[in-house]
Each structure stands twice: as C-alpha cells, then as structure tokens.
CSV table of C-alpha atoms in Angstrom, one decimal:
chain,number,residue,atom,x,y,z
T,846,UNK,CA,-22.7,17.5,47.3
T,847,UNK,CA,-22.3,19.2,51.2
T,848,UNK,CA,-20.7,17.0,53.6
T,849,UNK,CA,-21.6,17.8,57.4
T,850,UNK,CA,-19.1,18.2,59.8
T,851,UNK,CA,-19.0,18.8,63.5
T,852,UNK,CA,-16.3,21.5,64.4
T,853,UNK,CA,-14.0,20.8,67.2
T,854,UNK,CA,-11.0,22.8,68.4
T,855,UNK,CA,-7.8,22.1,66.1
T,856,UNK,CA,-5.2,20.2,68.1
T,857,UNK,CA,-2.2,19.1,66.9
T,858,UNK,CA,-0.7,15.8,65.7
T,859,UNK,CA,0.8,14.5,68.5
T,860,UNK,CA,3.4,11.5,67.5
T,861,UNK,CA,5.7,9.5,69.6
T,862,UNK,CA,9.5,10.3,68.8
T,863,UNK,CA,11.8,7.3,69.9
T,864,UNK,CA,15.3,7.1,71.0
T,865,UNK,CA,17.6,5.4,68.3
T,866,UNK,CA,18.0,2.3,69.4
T,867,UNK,CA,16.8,-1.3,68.0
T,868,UNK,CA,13.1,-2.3,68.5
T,869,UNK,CA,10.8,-4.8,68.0
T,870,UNK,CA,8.0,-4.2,65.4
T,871,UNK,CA,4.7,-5.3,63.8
T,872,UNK,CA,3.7,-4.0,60.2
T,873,UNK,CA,-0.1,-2.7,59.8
T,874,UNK,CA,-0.4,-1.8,56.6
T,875,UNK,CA,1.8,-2.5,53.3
T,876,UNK,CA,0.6,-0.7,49.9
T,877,UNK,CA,3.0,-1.7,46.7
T,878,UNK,CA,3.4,1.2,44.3
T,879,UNK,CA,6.0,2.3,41.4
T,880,UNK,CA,8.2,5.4,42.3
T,881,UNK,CA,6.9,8.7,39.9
T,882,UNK,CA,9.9,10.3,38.8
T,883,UNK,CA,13.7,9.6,38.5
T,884,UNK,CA,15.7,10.3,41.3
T,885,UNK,CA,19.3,10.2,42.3
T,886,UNK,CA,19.4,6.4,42.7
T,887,UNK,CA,15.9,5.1,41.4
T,888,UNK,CA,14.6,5.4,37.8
T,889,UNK,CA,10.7,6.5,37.3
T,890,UNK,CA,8.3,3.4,37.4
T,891,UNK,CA,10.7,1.4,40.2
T,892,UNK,CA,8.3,-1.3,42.0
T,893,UNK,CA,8.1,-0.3,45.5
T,894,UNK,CA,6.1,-1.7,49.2
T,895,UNK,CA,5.6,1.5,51.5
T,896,UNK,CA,5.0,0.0,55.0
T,897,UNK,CA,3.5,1.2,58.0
T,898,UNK,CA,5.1,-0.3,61.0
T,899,UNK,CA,4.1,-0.3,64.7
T,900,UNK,CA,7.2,-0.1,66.5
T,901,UNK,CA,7.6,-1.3,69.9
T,902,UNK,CA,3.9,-1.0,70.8
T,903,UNK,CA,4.6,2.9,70.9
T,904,UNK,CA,4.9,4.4,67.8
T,905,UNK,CA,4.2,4.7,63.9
T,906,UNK,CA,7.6,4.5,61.7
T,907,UNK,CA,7.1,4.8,58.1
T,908,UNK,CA,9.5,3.4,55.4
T,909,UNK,CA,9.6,2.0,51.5
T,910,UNK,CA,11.2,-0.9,49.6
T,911,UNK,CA,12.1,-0.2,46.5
T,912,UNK,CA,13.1,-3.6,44.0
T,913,UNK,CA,16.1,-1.8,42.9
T,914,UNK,CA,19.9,-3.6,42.1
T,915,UNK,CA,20.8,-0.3,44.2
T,916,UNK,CA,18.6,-1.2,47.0
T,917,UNK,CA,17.9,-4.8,47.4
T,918,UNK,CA,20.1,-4.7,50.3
T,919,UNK,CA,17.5,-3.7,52.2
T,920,UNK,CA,14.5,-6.1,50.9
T,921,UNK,CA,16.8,-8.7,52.0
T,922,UNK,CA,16.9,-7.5,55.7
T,923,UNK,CA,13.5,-6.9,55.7
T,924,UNK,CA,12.9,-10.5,54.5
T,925,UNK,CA,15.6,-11.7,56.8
T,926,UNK,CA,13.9,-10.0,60.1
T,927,UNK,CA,10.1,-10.9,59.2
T,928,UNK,CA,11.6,-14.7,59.0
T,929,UNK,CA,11.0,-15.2,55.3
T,930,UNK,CA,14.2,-14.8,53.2
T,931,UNK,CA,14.2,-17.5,51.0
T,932,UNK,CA,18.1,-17.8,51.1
T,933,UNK,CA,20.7,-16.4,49.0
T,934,UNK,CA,20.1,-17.4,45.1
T,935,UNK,CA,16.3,-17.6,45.4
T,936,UNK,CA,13.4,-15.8,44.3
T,937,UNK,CA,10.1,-14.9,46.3
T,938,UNK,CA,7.2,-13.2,45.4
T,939,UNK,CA,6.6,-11.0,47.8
T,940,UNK,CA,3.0,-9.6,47.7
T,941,UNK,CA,1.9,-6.6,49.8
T,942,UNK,CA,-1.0,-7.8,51.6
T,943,UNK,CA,0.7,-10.7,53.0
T,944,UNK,CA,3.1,-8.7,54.9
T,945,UNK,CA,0.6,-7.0,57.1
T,946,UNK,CA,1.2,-8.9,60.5
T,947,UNK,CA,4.9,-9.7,59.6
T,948,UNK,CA,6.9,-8.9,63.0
T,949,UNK,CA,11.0,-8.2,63.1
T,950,UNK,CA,13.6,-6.3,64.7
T,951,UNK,CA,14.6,-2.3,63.4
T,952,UNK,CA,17.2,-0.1,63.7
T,953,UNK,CA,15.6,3.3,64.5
T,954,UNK,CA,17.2,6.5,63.8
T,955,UNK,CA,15.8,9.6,64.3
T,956,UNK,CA,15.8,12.4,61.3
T,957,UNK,CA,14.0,15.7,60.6
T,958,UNK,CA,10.2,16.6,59.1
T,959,UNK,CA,10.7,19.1,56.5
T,960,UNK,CA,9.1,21.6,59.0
T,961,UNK,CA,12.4,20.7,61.0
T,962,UNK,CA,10.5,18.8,63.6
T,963,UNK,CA,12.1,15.3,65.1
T,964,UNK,CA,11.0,12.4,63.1
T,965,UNK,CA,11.3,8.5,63.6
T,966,UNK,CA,14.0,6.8,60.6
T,967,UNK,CA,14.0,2.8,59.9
T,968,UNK,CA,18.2,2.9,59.9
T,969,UNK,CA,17.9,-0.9,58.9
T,970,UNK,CA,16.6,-4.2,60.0
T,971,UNK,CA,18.0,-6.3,62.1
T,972,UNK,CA,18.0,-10.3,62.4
T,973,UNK,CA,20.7,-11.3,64.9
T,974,UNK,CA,18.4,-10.8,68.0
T,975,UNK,CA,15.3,-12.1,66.5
C-alpha cells in the first residue's frame, strides 16, 4: 500500500544545546524496556525507563535508568529529585507511565552526537535546591 506525501524542502533538525549548568525539568514521556546486549557494565535483558525530559522550558534531554547494582545510584537521584524516594531500605514500584509529569532538578552536561555535533547530557539529578 502507497502512502501520499506532500514534499517540502528538507530542513534540518534544529535542537536547543544548553550550557552545563543545573536546571529545572518536566518528564514527557517514559517507555520501560530491557537493555539488548551485554555491555561493559550491564548484562543483556537489564530492566530499564528511557525518559524524555523537557528541560528548563527550552530543550529536549534524553536519558535511561537501568535497575542495575552498578547503577542504582542514579534511580535513587532520580527518585530523590521527582519527590518520591521511598527512603533508604525501601522498595517502590516504579512504573513508567506514572512518571510522565514528574518534575525535578538536573545536572546538565553537554557531550558529542556521533556525527560530532554538541549534544545535551543528564550529568545527574539534583535534590538540594528542589
């Protein structure tokens, strides 16, 4: 089956590139998944949330959480900034869906698209100022 399309002249993906710095954000869209293949620090099949965040009404930052003994440093600031760590010793469920509107404070750094292009980083959340 054809699909129509109306042709327009190509432009190019134009993304807002902040300055490190720490910045308020807003998540719009969390998907859980399982990473596909072992890696340095993460075994094939690790439970993960990639997230979507809006960061300081400006720009799109993209980052994962993987449920890892290596990495649940980082799901614990995550928790911590949204306001929903349950406090050390506990367990939560954390489903997906339920983090879309979750608002915090991130570190951002800024790194490099494999085309070599300036990218935005999460370099960690932050709960202190929040």
């Amino acid at each position: 089956m054809a699909i129509t399309h109306g042709a327009s002249e190509p432009k190019e993906q134009e993304y807002k590139v902040l300055e490190p710095g720490e910045y308020p954000f807003e998540v719009v869209d969390a998907t859980e998944g399982k990473t596909a293949q072992d890696g340095p620090k993460l075994k094939a099949g690790t439970p993960k949330i990639e997230l979507k965040l809006r960061v300081n009404d400006e720009a799109t930052v993209y980052d994962n959480l993987f449920f890892s003994t290596n990495t649940n440093w980082k799901v614990d600031a995550f928790l911590k900034s949204i306001g929903t760590h349950p406090g050390e010793g506990n367990e939560i469920e954390i489903d997906a869906f339920d983090l879309v509107g979750a608002r915090g404070m991130v570190r951002v750094t800024k790194g490099k698209t494999k085309a070599g292009q300036h990218k935005n980083e999460v370099g960690g959340y932050i709960w202190e100022k929040f």
